[in-house]
Short mmCIF file of C-alpha atoms in Angstrom, two decimals:
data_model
loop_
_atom_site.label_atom_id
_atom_site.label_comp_id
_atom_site.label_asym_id
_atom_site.label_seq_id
_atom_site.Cartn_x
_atom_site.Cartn_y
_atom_site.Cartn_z
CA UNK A 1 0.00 0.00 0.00
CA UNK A 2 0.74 3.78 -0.14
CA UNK A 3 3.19 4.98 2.16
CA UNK A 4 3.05 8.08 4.38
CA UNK A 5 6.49 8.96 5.96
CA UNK A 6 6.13 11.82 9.11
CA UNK A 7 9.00 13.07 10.58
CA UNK A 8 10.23 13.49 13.54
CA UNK A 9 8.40 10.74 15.44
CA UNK A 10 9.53 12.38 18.52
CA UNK A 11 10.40 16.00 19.72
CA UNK A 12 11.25 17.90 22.94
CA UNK A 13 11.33 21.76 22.85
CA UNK A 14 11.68 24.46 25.08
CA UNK A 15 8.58 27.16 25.53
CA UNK A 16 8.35 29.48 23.33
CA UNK A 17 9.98 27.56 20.62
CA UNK A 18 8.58 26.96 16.98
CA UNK A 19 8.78 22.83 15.74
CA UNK A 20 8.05 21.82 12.44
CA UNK A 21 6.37 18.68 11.84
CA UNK A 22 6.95 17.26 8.10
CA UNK A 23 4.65 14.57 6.31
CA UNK A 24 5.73 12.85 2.92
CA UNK A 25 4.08 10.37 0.82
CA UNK A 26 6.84 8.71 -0.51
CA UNK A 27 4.89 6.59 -3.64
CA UNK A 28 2.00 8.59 -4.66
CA UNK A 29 0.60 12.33 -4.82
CA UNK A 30 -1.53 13.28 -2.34
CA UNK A 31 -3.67 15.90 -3.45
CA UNK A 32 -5.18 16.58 0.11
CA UNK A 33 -3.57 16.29 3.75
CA UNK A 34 -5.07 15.65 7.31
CA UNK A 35 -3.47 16.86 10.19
CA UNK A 36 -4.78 15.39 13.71
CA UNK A 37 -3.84 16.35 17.73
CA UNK A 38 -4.78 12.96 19.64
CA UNK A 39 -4.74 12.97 23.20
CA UNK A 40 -3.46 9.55 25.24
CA UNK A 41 -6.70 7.27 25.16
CA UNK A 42 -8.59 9.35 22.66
CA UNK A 43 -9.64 10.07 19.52
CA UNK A 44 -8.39 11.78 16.42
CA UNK A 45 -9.15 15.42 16.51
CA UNK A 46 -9.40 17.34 13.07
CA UNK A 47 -7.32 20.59 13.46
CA UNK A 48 -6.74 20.66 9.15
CA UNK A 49 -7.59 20.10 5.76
CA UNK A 50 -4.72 21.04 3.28
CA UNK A 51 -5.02 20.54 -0.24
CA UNK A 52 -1.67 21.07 -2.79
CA UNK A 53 -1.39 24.87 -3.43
CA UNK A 54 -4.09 26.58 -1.75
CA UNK A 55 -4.50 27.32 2.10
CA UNK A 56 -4.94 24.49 4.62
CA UNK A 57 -9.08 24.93 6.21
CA UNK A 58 -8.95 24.91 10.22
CA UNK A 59 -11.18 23.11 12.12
CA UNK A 60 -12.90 25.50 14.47
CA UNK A 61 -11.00 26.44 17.52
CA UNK A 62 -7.82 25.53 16.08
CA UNK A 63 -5.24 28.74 16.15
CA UNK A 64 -4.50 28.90 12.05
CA UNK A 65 -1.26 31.19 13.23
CA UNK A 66 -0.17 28.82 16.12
CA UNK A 67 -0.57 25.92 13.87
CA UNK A 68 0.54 27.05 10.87
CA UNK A 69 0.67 24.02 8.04
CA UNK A 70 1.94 24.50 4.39
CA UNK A 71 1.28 22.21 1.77
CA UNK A 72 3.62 23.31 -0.75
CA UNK A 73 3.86 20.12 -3.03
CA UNK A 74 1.68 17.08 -3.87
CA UNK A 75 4.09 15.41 -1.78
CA UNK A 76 4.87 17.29 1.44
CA UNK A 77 2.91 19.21 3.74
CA UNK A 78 4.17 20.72 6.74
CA UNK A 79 2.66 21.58 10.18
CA UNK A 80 5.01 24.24 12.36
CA UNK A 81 3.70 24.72 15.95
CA UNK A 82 4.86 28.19 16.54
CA UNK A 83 5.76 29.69 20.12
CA UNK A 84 4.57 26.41 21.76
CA UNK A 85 3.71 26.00 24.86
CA UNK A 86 3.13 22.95 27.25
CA UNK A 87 -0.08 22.71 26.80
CA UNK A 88 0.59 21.96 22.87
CA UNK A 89 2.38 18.75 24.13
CA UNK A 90 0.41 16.13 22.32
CA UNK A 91 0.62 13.25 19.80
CA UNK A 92 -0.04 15.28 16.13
CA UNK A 93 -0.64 13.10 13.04
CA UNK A 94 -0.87 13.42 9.19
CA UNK A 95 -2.81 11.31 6.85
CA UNK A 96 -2.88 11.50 3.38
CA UNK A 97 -5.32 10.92 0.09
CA UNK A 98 -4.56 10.29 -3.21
CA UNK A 99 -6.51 10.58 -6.15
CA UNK A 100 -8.34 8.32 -8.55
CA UNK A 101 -8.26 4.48 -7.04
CA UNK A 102 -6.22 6.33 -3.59
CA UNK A 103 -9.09 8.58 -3.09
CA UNK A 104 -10.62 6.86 -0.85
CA UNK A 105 -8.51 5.38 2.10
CA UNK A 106 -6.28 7.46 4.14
CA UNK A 107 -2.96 6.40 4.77
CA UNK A 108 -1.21 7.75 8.27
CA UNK A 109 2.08 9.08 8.86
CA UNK A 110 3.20 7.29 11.73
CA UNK A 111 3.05 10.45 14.36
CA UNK A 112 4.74 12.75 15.79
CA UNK A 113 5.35 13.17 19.90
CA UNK A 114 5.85 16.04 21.11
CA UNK A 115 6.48 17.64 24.71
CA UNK A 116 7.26 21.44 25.18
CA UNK A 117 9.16 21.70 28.25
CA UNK B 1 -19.42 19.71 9.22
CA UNK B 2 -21.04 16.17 9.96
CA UNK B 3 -20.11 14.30 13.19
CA UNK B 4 -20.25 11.11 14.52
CA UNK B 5 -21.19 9.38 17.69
CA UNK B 6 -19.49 6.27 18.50
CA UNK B 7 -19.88 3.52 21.28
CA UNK B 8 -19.12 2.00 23.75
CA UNK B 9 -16.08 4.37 24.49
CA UNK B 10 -14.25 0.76 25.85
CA UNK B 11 -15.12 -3.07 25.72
CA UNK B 12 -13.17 -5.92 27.65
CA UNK B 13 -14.28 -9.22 26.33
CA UNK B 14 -12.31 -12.50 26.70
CA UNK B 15 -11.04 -14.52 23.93
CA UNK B 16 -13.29 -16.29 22.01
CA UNK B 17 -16.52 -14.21 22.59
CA UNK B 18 -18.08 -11.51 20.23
CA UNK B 19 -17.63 -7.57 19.73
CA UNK B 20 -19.28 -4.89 18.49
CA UNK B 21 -18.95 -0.78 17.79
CA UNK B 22 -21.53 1.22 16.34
CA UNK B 23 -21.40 4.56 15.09
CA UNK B 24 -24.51 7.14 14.67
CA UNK B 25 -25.22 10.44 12.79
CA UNK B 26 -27.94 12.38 12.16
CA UNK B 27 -27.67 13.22 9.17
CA UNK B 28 -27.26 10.99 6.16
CA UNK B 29 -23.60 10.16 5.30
CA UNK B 30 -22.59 9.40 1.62
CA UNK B 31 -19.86 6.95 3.01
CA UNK B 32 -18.17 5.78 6.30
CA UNK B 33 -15.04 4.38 6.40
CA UNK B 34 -13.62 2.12 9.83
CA UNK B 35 -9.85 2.38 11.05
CA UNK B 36 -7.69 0.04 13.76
CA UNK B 37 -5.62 1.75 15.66
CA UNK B 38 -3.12 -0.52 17.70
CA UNK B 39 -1.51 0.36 20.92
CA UNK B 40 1.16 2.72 20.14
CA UNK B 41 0.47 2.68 16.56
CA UNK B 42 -1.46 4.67 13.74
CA UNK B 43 -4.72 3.99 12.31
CA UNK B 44 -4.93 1.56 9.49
CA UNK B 45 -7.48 1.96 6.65
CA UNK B 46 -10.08 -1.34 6.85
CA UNK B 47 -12.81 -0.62 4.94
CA UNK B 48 -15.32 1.63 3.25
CA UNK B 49 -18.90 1.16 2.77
CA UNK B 50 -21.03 3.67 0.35
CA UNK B 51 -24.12 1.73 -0.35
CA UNK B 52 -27.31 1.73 1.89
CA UNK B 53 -27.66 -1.67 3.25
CA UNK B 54 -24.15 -2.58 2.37
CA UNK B 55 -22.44 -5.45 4.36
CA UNK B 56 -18.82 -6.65 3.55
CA UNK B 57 -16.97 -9.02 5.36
CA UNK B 58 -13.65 -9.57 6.06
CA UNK B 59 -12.70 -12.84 7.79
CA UNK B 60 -14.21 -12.47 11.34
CA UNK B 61 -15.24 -9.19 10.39
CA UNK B 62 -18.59 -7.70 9.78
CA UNK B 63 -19.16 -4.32 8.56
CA UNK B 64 -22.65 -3.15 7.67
CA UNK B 65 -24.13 0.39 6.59
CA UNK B 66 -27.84 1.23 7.55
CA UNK B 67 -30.45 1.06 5.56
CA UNK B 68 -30.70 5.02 6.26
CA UNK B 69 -26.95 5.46 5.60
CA UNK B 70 -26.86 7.14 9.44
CA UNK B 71 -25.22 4.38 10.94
CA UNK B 72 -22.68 1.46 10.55
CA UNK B 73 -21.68 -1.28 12.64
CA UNK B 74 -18.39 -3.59 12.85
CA UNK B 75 -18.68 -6.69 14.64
CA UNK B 76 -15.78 -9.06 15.41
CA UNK B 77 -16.55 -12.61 15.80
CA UNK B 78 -14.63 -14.86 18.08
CA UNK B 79 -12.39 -12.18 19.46
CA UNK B 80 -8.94 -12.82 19.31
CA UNK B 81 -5.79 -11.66 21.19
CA UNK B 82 -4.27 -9.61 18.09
CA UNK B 83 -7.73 -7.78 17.67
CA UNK B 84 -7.03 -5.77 20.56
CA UNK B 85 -6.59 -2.23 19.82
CA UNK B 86 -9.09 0.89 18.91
CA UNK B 87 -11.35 0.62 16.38
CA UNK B 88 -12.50 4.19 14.67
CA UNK B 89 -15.76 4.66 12.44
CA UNK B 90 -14.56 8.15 9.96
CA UNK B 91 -16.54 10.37 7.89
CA UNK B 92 -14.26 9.67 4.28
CA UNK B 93 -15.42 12.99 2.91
CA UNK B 94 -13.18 16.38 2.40
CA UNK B 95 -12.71 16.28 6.02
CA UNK B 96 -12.01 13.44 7.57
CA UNK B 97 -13.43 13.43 10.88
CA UNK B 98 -13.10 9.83 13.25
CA UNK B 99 -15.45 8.98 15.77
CA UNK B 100 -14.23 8.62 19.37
CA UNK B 101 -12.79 5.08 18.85
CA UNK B 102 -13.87 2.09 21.25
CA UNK B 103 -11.19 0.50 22.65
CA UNK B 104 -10.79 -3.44 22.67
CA UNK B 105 -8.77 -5.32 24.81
CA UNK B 106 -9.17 -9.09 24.53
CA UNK B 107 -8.32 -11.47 27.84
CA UNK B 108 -6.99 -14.37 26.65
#
């Protein structure tokens, strides 16, 4: 099957610091992105929608310049946390949809963790 | 944008006996799609069903779409050990939203 790489899996940064979270599919064009927050125990909460060359669509509540997610090829999109904080400590995942017969499954990066100290 | 309910939240069965997860909406969905998530892992696709009525198996498990297209249900039979893990019910639309996942854990 399709393969969705996410990098890094894990990250520790201090307050106030920006991370950037990167998601690749590595064997196929994926003409529109997910990006997730899940809690420990929970579900998968929407934050965005990014499709290749136009702005990502925010979930409501979701900070569009905290989170700020770029989806700059049919390849790669991006999700920066800017000025984070501990309470942005979470596990943040990307899936990713192809088109024709790949547009209907998605296919999950494998996550990233990460802790603001 | 559409949202669905999902239960149980958790269910602890021992090996050998039957599960089930349902997921509601109340409004009619044009699809719904089910993901396994296993511990520590990330959700893998399992299956999508479009048409009213559908049912689709896959070994011991069931999947089956309402009549109404507002609801779906997957049902395990004989519950193993590596079936444990959180099963998710998702919206496959433009936004992909996932129900809130009932967890399975499986005593052997």
């Amino acid at each position: 099957g399709a393969v969705v790489s996410q990098h890094p899996s894990w990250v520790i940064c201090k307050s106030g610091t920006s991370v950037k979270i990167e998601c690749r599919s590595l064997d196929f064009q994926a003409t529109t992105m997910f990006w997730y927050r899940q809690f420990p125990k929970q579900s998968l909460m929407l934050m965005a929608t990014s499709n290749e060359g136009s702005k990502a669509t925010y979930e409501q509540g979701v900070e569009k310049d905290k989170f700020l997610i770029n989806h700059a090829s049919l390849t790669l999109s991006t999700l920066t946390v800017t000025s984070a904080h501990p309470e942005d400590s979470s596990f943040y995942i990307c899936s990713a949809r192809g088109g024709g017969q790949l547009n209907t499954e998605a296919f999950f990066g494998q996550g990233t963790r990460l802790t603001v100290v | 944008g559409q949202q669905v309910m999902q239960i149980p939240q958790y269910q602890h069965v021992q090996e050998g006996e039957d599960f089930t997860t349902y997921c509601n909406s109340s409004t009619t969905l044009s699809n719904i799609q089910w993901y396994k998530q296993r511990p520590g892992g990330h959700p893998v696709f399992l299956i999508q069903l479009v048409k009213s009525g559908e049912v689709k198996k896959q070994k011991r498990l069931t999947f089956q779409f309402g009549e109404a297209k507002k609801n779906s249900s997957l049902h395990i039979t004989a519950t193993q050990t590596t079936d444990v893990g959180t099963y998710f019910c998702a919206l496959g639309g433009d936004d992909m939203r996932f129900g809130a996942g009932t967890r399975l854990t499986v005593k052997p």
